[in-house]
Coordinates of C-alpha atoms in Angstrom, one line a residue:
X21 CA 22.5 -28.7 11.2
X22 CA 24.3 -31.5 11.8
X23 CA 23.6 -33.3 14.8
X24 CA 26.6 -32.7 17.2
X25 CA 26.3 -28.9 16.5
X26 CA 22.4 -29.3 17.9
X27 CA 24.0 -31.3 21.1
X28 CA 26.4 -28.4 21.7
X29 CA 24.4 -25.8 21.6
X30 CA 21.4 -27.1 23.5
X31 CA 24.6 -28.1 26.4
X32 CA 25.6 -24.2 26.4
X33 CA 21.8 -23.5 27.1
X34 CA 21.3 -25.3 29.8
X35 CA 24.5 -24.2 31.1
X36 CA 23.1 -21.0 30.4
X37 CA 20.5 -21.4 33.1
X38 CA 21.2 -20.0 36.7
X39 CA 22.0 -22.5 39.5
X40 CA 20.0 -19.9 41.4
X41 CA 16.7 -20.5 39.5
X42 CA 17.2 -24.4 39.3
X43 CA 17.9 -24.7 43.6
X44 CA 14.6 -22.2 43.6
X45 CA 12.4 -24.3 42.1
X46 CA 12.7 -26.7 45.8
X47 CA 13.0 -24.4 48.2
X48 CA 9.6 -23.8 50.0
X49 CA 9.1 -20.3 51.5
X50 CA 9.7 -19.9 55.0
X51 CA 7.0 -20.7 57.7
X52 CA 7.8 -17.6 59.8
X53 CA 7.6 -14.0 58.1
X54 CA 8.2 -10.9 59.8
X55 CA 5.7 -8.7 57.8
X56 CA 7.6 -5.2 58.2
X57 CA 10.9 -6.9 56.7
X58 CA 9.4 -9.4 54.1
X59 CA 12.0 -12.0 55.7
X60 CA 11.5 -15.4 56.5
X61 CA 12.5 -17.7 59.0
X62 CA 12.4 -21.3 59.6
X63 CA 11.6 -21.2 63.3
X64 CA 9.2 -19.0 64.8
X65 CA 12.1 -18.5 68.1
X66 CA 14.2 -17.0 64.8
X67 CA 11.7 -14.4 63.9
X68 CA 11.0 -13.5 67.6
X69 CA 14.9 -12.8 68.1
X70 CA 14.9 -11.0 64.8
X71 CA 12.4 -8.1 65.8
X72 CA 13.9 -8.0 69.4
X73 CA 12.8 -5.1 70.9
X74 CA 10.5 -3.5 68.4
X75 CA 6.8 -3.4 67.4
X76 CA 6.0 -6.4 64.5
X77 CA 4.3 -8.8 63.0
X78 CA 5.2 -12.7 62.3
X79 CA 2.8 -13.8 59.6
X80 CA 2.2 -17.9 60.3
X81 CA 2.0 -19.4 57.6
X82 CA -0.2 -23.0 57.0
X83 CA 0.2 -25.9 58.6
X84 CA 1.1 -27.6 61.4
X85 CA 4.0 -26.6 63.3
X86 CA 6.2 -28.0 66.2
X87 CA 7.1 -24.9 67.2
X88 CA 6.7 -22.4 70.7
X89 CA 8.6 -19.5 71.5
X90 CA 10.1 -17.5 74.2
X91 CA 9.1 -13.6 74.0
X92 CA 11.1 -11.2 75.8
X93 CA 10.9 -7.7 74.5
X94 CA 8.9 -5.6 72.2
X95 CA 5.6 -6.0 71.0
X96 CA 4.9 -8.9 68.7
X97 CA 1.6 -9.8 66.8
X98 CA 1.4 -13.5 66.1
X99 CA -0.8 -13.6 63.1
X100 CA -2.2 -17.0 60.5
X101 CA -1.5 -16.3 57.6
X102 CA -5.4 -17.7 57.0
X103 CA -7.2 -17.9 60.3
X104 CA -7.9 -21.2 61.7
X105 CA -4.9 -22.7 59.3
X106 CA -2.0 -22.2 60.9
X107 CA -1.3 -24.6 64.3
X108 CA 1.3 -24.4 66.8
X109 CA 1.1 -27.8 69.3
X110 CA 2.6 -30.6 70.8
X111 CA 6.2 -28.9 72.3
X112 CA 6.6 -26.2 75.1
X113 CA 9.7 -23.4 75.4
X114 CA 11.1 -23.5 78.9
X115 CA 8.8 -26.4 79.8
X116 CA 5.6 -24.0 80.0
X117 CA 3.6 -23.1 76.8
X118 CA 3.8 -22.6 72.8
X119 CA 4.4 -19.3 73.9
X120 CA 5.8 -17.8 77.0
X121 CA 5.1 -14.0 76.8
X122 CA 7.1 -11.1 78.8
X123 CA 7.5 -8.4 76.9
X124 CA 5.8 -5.4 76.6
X125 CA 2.8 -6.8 74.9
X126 CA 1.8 -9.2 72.3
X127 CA -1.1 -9.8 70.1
X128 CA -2.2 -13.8 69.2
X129 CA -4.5 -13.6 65.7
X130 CA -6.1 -16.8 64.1
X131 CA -3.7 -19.3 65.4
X132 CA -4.7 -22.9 66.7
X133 CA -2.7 -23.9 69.9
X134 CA -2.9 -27.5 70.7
X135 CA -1.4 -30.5 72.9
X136 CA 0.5 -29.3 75.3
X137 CA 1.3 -31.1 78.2
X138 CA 4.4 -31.2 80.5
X139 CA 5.4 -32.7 83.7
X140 CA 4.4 -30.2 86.0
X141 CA 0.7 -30.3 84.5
X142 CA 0.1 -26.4 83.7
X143 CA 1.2 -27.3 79.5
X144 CA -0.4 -23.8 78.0
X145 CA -0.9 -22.6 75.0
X146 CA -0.1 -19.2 76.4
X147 CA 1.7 -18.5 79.6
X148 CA 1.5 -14.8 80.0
X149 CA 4.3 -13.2 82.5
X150 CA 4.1 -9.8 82.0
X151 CA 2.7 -7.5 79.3
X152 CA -0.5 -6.8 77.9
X153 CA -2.0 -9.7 75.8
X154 CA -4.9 -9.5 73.0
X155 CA -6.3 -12.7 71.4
X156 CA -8.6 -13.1 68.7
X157 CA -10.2 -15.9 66.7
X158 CA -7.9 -18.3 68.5
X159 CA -8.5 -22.3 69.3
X160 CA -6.7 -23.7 72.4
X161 CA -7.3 -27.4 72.1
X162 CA -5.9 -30.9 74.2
X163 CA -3.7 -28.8 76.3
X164 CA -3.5 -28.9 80.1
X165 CA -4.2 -25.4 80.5
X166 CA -5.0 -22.6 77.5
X167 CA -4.0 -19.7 78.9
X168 CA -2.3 -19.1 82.4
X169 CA -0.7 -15.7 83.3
X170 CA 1.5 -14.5 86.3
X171 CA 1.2 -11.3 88.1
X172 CA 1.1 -7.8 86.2
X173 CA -1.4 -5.1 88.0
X174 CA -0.2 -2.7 85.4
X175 CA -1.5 -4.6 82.0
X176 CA -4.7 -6.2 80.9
X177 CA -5.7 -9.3 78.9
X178 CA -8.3 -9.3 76.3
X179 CA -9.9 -12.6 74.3
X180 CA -12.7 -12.0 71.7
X181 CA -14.1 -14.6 69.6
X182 CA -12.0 -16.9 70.6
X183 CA -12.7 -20.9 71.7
X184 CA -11.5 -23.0 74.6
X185 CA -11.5 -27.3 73.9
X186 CA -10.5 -30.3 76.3
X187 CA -8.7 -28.3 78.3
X188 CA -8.1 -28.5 82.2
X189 CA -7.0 -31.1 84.4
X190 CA -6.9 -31.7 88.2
X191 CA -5.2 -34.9 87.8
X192 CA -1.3 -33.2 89.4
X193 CA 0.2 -32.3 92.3
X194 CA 0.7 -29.0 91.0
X195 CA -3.3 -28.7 91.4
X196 CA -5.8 -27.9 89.1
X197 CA -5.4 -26.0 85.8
X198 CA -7.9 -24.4 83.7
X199 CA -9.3 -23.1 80.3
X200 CA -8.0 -19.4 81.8
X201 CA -6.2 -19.1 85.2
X202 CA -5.7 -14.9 85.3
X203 CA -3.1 -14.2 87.9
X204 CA -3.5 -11.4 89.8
X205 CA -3.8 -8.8 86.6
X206 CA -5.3 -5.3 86.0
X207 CA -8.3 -6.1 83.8
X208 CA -9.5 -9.2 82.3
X209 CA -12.0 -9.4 80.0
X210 CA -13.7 -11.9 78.0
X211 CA -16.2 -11.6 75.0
X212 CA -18.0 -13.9 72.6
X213 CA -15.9 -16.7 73.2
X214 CA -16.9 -20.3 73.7
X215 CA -15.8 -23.0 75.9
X216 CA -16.4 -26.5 76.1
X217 CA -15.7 -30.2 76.8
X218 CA -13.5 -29.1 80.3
X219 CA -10.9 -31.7 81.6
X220 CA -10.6 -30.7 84.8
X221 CA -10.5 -27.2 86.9
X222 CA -12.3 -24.3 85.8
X223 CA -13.8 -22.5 82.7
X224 CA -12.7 -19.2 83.9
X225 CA -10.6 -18.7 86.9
X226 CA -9.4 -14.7 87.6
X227 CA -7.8 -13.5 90.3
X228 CA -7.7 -10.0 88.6
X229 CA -9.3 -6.8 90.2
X230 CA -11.0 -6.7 87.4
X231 CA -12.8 -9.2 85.4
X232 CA -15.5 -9.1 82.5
X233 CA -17.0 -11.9 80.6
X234 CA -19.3 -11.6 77.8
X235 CA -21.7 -12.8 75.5
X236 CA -19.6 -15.8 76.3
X237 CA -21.0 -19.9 76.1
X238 CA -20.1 -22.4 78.4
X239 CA -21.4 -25.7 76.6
X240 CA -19.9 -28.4 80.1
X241 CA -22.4 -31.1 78.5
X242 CA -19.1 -33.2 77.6
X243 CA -17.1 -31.5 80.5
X244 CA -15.5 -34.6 82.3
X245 CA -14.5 -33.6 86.5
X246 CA -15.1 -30.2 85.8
X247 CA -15.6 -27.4 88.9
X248 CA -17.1 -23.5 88.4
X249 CA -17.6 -21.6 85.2
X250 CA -16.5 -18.7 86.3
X251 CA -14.3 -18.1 89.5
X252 CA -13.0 -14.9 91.0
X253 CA -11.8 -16.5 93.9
X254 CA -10.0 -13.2 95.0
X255 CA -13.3 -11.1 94.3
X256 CA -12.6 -8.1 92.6
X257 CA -15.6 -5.7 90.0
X258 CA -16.3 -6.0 86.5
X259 CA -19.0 -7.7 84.8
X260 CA -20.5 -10.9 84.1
X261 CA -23.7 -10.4 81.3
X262 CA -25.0 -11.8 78.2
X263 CA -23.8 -15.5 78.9
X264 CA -24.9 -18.9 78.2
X265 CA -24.5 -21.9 80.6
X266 CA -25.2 -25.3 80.3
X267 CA -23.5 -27.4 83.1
X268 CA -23.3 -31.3 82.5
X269 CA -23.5 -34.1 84.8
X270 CA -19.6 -35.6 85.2
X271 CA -18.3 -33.0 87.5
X272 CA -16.0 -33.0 90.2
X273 CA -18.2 -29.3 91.7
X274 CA -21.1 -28.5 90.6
X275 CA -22.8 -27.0 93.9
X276 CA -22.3 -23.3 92.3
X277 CA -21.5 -22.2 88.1
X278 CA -20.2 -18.6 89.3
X279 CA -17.9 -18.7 92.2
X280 CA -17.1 -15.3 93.6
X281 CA -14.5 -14.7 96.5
X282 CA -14.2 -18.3 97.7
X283 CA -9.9 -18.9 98.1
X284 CA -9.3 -14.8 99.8
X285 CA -11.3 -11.4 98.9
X286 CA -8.3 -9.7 98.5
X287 CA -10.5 -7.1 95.6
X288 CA -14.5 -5.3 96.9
X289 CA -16.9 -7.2 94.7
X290 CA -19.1 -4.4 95.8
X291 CA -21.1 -3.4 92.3
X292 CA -20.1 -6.5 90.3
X293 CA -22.5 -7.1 87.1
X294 CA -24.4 -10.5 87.4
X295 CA -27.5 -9.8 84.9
X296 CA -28.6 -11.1 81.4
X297 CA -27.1 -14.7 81.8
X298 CA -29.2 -18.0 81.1
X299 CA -28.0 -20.8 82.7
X300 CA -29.6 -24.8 82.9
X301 CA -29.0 -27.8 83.3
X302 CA -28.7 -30.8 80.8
X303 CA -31.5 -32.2 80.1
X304 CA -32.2 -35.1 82.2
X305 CA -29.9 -34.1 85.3
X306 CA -31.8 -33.2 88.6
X307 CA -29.8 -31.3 91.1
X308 CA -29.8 -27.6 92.9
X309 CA -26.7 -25.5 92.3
X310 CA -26.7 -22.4 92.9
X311 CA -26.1 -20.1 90.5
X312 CA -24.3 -17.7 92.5
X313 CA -22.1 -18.3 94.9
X314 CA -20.9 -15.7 97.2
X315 CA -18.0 -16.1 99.9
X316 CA -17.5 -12.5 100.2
X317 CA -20.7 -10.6 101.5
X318 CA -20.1 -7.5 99.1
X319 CA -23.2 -5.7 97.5
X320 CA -23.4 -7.6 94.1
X321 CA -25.2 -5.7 91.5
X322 CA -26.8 -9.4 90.7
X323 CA -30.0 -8.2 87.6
X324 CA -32.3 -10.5 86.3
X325 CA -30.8 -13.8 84.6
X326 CA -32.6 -16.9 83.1
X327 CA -32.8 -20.0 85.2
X328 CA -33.3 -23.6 84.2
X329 CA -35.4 -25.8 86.5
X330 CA -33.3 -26.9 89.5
X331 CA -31.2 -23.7 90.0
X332 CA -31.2 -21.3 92.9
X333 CA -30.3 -17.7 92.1
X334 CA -28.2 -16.9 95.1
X335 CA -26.2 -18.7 98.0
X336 CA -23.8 -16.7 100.9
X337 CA -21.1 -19.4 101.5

């Protein structure tokens, strides 16, 4: 064949060739999947709008993404595509968090929320303002708070095996934030979740009439101006059991690790769980907190707990 004939035909060939298929071979899936629809978005605000007021999933998918989110309807499961892989940091929607919840409820699966800080110094990972929240095999990391909700007696808020880093400062006129500041919800509760390394303000701090931690660690060795592990500074019932304690020496409180009533009892402690907790000191540090303290006078149901030298079981404040 001669050799312009060869020339010509491979040219009608490649011609032959979809645009379609060429462009497809640089386009990179979209970061934000709604799982119901198979569609793809390239912000995760996009994929909120998109289910609106419905139940659904948006699959995350790896990497690290400037992104947050306003939530205002539905129900919406925020979900890593591979848990632990898929980060969310360092912007906040409407000045508050990565994601600002107030729909009906919302569910927060294997996602890493990091670096949020703004002005007013309560940067969250999560700021919860109505709804019913689940989180699961989450990390909040280098933010000023992790999670902070509003008001909702109606709904509850659940974390499991979830982890709390660097979080918390006092260092704003705004006050102090925290690991988790509940507002004043229905339930709280807590399980086998670990928290460490506190910035500032509290562990836990729950002004719910319900709250329940457990099988929980609080690991405040590298805490740096930290206050309470747990507060319920509005009182309230529910359980504290199964958790381990280890308070460090840089803090800006450490007279008492479980703080109950001490800001307004507006909930009866009366029959809150205190029993199965081991709690210490690092080694090295000699002081007397107490392990309890009470501001409200109620009838704890307070059961046997391991103490570390140096602790005192009870104190009325």
């Amino acid at each position: 064949m001669p050799t312009w004939v060869l020339g010509v035909v491979v040219g009608f060939a490649l011609a032959a060739i979809p645009m379609a298929a060429v462009l497809a071979q640089d386009v990179r899936p979209a970061p934000f999947t709604v799982v119901e629809t198979g569609r793809g978005y390239p912000t995760l605000q996009q994929a909120v709008d998109a289910i609106g007021d419905r139940q659904a999933t948006i699959e995350i998918a790896e990497g690290n993404w400037r992104q947050c989110a306003v939530q205002s309807a539905g129900t919406i499961t925020y979900r890593a595509a591979t848990p632990g892989k898929s980060l969310l940091g360092g912007t906040a929607c409407e000045g508050k968090a990565l994601l600002v919840l107030r729909g009906r409820a919302a569910r927060v699966e294997g996602l890493i929320l990091a670096d949020v800080n703004v002005p007013d110094g309560n940067g969250a990972g999560i700021r919860l303002e109505q709804g019913t929240l689940n989180v699961s095999q989450a990390w909040f990391r280098d933010s000023q708070q992790g999670i902070l909700t509003g008001n909702d007696t109606a709904s509850e808020m659940m974390i499991d095996k979830s982890t709390f880093t660097r979080l918390g400062t006092c260092e704003n006129a705004a006050g102090c934030a925290h690991s988790i500041y509940a507002g004043d919800y229905g339930r709280v509760v807590v399980t086998r979740s670990r928290f460490e390394q506190g910035r500032g303000g509290h562990y836990v701090k729950s002004r719910a009439a319900r709250t329940v931690v457990e099988n929980s660690s609080f690991d405040d060795s590298h805490g740096h101006g930290t206050n309470y592990m747990i507060d319920l500074p509005n009182g309230g019932s529910g359980a504290i059991r199964g958790n381990w304690f280890v308070q460090g020496a840089d803090k800006e409180n450490w007279g008492t690790f479980i703080a109950i009533g001490a800001e307004n009892a507006q909930y009866s402690s009366d029959g809150l769980v205190i029993e199965g907790n081991d709690a210490r000191l690092v080694p090295g540090l000699s002081r007397k907190p107490a392990f309890i303290g009470d501001w409200t006078g109620d009838k704890l149901a307070i059961g046997r707990n391991t103490l570390g030298p140096g602790l005192k079981p009870f104190e009325a404040r």
